[in-house]
């Protein structure tokens, strides 16, 4: 037997580890700032770049892609080398992956506060950054597959399967959902419109959770848990079933984000049924994890690494039970748009991803520095303060969510809405928002404690840049015969395995998305729906820039409680020119789908200047900069051309003169309306464009059919 | 009879049509295949697979490094 000596690369693991800690703290801090603004709107200091609508996507992106993303790379780069008994395929690619990813994070941290966003949740970054993500991800994929190819262990352990599924699926999701038409260096419009955009977005959004936050972390669980507990996984058989059932099912569940929306019923039902079926593999995985600790629970009492892991796996079980339950249409009719969803995702993010990341960091740093953890006591304090923080975060927000849902639906004895003023329902839960911020603070304090503990550990030890290892070279052996030969061959043939996994993840997407694009009846057209006017297009761009959809939905569901409050329920045909769709997923303010004509222009002007002047107690931030900043009229031609290229019927040449004339005429009309309301404003200010857009919302179905485009 | 039961379950689940039935059959077949496959695997192979994380091939083991209270 030819035994080879080689070295594992620890430098790259350490680099990703440090990035995980730094970005984790940054992401949580931004989350805390956003949380505080929900009960103290002036916490943005009237500074547009840190206003809720802009930093909410910064928080989600930082936590998902910077904190968990770096944590994932850290764990994969450590475990993959050891499971393959080989150094990473290319050190250069490893470092390209590292610096490329950090550059993307910095680019996100700069562009999102500037309002450069596509508005599609968890895919907000503009097209040049999306291209950079693709390149870095391909580098990671080449490095991963290269390492697998040069491995010294014949069989691929189940963790590697999860890594492969992650690499493939994230690539498919990212590319499909990023199809945009550039309209400038940092502006683009989604190729898809309305219902189709919504379906693609939530197919992506849901599976970003599945294949970025779940599958890689399950792979890491299957590696690190046996390692820490020093015993093999409870059932390897179960892990095989867990893997295949999970990757096949997850991809179908996206439409559960669009229940009771204008999405066709068949797609909603598919999303619901497959979400429910997901309980089985998810709980199979959770039980496999927890049962691995059978006979080792005494260790859990002592070892903080295991404590964090047990809570992480339990949180995974809780959120994967709750997710399918929230996908049941009746439950969803209450929970959707409320804070219930926020609580649900935070059980997953803080419990599953956060705690598993903490456990990996506590496991890895002492080993990378070849010393014991500096303070077990401090790690234990971190565990308890983190757990308390999670409780203080989630429990009040669950209460808030259910309260909101019930209040929105409540009718009085006379058949009228009990709480017709939306603001009343939000003010009711503001105390819960305060408690949530306390919970978030506790969780953040825990993260600081960990950072200090790991820093002291590093100081006390000696970093080992390369770990020497030995293993026999992989020799070509004949494939075993018998019943299990197929599977053993599969484990030994990464390419064949990858093809099968790709087919498994593609089936669900194809069955749901292809008919949506091909079958005309899925989006019935409405003759009176026409494209946005030039001023409305620019107003819509401002709406996107400010992240208004973080708090305001544009999708009225067909419930009496919604039609009473907002008006006629939303139809698929109303959104055919909406590139991108702006349905939103959360209501901290009322739905705006039928906002047009509800209030006079002057009301909108005053409301944007100071929301509390028109709605006492409102938690909406002031948008006073819209009153002074000028509309970027020079961007109009490129925006109209981009929209025409993706199917919006603006006449050729419309952008060279006629559009500007129409824009000025509409702006002058709004200025005249404002004058009637005793408001003096210039026609070239951003507030005018935003008012034009808001006054247009939902009015098409009330007007007569229009035959001329852009009129 | 089984067809009727399945059909009625799917119908009750919320207007599931041909797409739903196709999807369900697809998954059901896939899942049964995976089950058969997993249970056909030999014990010694499974033991080998589940032991993989425990042997990283390191010359100087880090197993003595502690994060728990001694």
CSV table of C-alpha atoms in Angstrom, one decimal, chain A residues 8 82-83 85 153 155-157 223 226-227 231-233 236-237 240-241 244-245 248-249 252 265-266 269-270 272-274 277 302-305 366-367 370-373 376 467-470 484 487-488 490-491 507 511 515, chain B residues 10 12-17 19-24 26-28 30-31 34-35 37-70:
chain,number,residue,atom,x,y,z
A,8,UNK,CA,-4.2,20.3,5.1
A,82,UNK,CA,-10.2,15.7,5.9
A,83,UNK,CA,-13.1,13.7,4.3
A,85,UNK,CA,-7.8,13.1,2.7
A,153,UNK,CA,-10.8,8.2,0.2
A,155,UNK,CA,-16.2,6.9,-1.0
A,156,UNK,CA,-17.8,10.3,-0.6
A,157,UNK,CA,-19.2,10.8,2.9
A,223,UNK,CA,-19.3,16.0,9.8
A,226,UNK,CA,-19.8,12.9,15.1
A,227,UNK,CA,-16.4,14.5,15.4
A,231,UNK,CA,-19.0,8.6,17.7
A,232,UNK,CA,-20.4,7.8,14.2
A,233,UNK,CA,-23.7,9.2,13.0
A,236,UNK,CA,-26.0,6.3,7.8
A,237,UNK,CA,-28.9,4.8,6.0
A,240,UNK,CA,-29.0,8.7,2.6
A,241,UNK,CA,-32.8,8.9,2.7
A,244,UNK,CA,-32.3,12.5,-1.5
A,245,UNK,CA,-35.7,13.2,-0.1
A,248,UNK,CA,-35.9,16.5,-4.3
A,249,UNK,CA,-38.7,18.0,-2.2
A,252,UNK,CA,-41.0,22.5,-5.0
A,265,UNK,CA,-54.1,28.0,-7.6
A,266,UNK,CA,-52.4,24.8,-8.9
A,269,UNK,CA,-51.4,23.9,-3.9
A,270,UNK,CA,-48.2,22.2,-5.2
A,272,UNK,CA,-48.3,23.7,0.1
A,273,UNK,CA,-48.3,19.9,-0.4
A,274,UNK,CA,-44.6,19.6,-1.0
A,277,UNK,CA,-44.0,16.5,2.8
A,302,UNK,CA,-20.0,19.8,30.0
A,303,UNK,CA,-19.0,20.6,26.5
A,304,UNK,CA,-20.2,24.0,25.2
A,305,UNK,CA,-19.6,22.9,21.6
A,366,UNK,CA,-8.5,25.6,19.7
A,367,UNK,CA,-7.5,23.0,17.1
A,370,UNK,CA,-3.3,23.7,19.1
A,371,UNK,CA,-4.4,24.8,22.5
A,372,UNK,CA,-7.4,24.4,24.8
A,373,UNK,CA,-10.2,26.9,24.7
A,376,UNK,CA,-15.0,27.3,29.0
A,467,UNK,CA,-1.6,20.0,9.4
A,468,UNK,CA,0.4,17.1,8.3
A,469,UNK,CA,-1.6,14.0,7.4
A,470,UNK,CA,-1.1,10.5,5.9
A,484,UNK,CA,-25.5,-2.2,-3.2
A,487,UNK,CA,-24.9,3.1,-4.6
A,488,UNK,CA,-21.2,2.3,-4.0
A,490,UNK,CA,-22.4,6.4,-7.1
A,491,UNK,CA,-20.4,7.3,-4.0
A,507,UNK,CA,-37.5,18.5,-11.6
A,511,UNK,CA,-42.7,21.4,-13.4
A,515,UNK,CA,-46.0,26.0,-17.4
B,10,UNK,CA,-55.2,15.3,-3.3
B,12,UNK,CA,-59.3,17.7,-0.7
B,13,UNK,CA,-55.8,19.2,-0.3
B,14,UNK,CA,-56.9,22.1,-2.5
B,15,UNK,CA,-57.9,21.7,-6.2
B,16,UNK,CA,-54.9,19.6,-7.2
B,17,UNK,CA,-55.0,18.7,-10.9
B,19,UNK,CA,-49.6,18.7,-12.2
B,20,UNK,CA,-50.2,17.6,-8.6
B,21,UNK,CA,-50.8,14.0,-9.5
B,22,UNK,CA,-47.8,13.9,-11.8
B,23,UNK,CA,-45.6,15.5,-9.1
B,24,UNK,CA,-46.9,13.1,-6.4
B,26,UNK,CA,-42.8,11.3,-9.4
B,27,UNK,CA,-41.9,11.8,-5.8
B,28,UNK,CA,-43.5,8.6,-4.6
B,30,UNK,CA,-38.3,8.4,-6.4
B,31,UNK,CA,-38.7,8.0,-2.6
B,34,UNK,CA,-34.2,5.7,-2.5
B,35,UNK,CA,-35.7,3.5,0.3
B,37,UNK,CA,-31.5,1.5,-2.4
B,38,UNK,CA,-30.7,2.5,1.2
B,39,UNK,CA,-31.9,-0.7,2.7
B,40,UNK,CA,-29.9,-2.8,0.2
B,41,UNK,CA,-26.6,-1.4,1.4
B,42,UNK,CA,-24.4,-3.8,3.4
B,43,UNK,CA,-23.7,-3.3,7.1
B,44,UNK,CA,-19.9,-3.2,6.8
B,45,UNK,CA,-20.1,-0.6,4.1
B,46,UNK,CA,-22.4,1.6,6.2
B,47,UNK,CA,-20.0,1.2,9.1
B,48,UNK,CA,-17.1,2.3,7.0
B,49,UNK,CA,-19.0,5.3,5.7
B,50,UNK,CA,-20.2,6.5,9.1
B,51,UNK,CA,-16.6,6.2,10.5
B,52,UNK,CA,-15.2,8.5,7.8
B,53,UNK,CA,-15.4,11.8,9.8
B,54,UNK,CA,-13.6,10.2,12.8
B,55,UNK,CA,-10.5,9.5,10.8
B,56,UNK,CA,-9.0,12.6,9.3
B,57,UNK,CA,-5.6,11.1,8.7
B,58,UNK,CA,-3.9,13.7,10.8
B,59,UNK,CA,-0.5,12.7,12.1
B,60,UNK,CA,-0.8,14.6,15.3
B,61,UNK,CA,-4.3,14.1,16.5
B,62,UNK,CA,-6.1,17.1,18.0
B,63,UNK,CA,-8.3,14.8,20.1
B,64,UNK,CA,-6.7,15.9,23.3
B,65,UNK,CA,-7.7,19.5,22.8
B,66,UNK,CA,-10.6,20.4,25.0
B,67,UNK,CA,-13.4,22.8,25.0
B,68,UNK,CA,-15.2,21.3,28.0
B,69,UNK,CA,-14.5,21.7,31.6
B,70,UNK,CA,-11.9,19.2,32.8
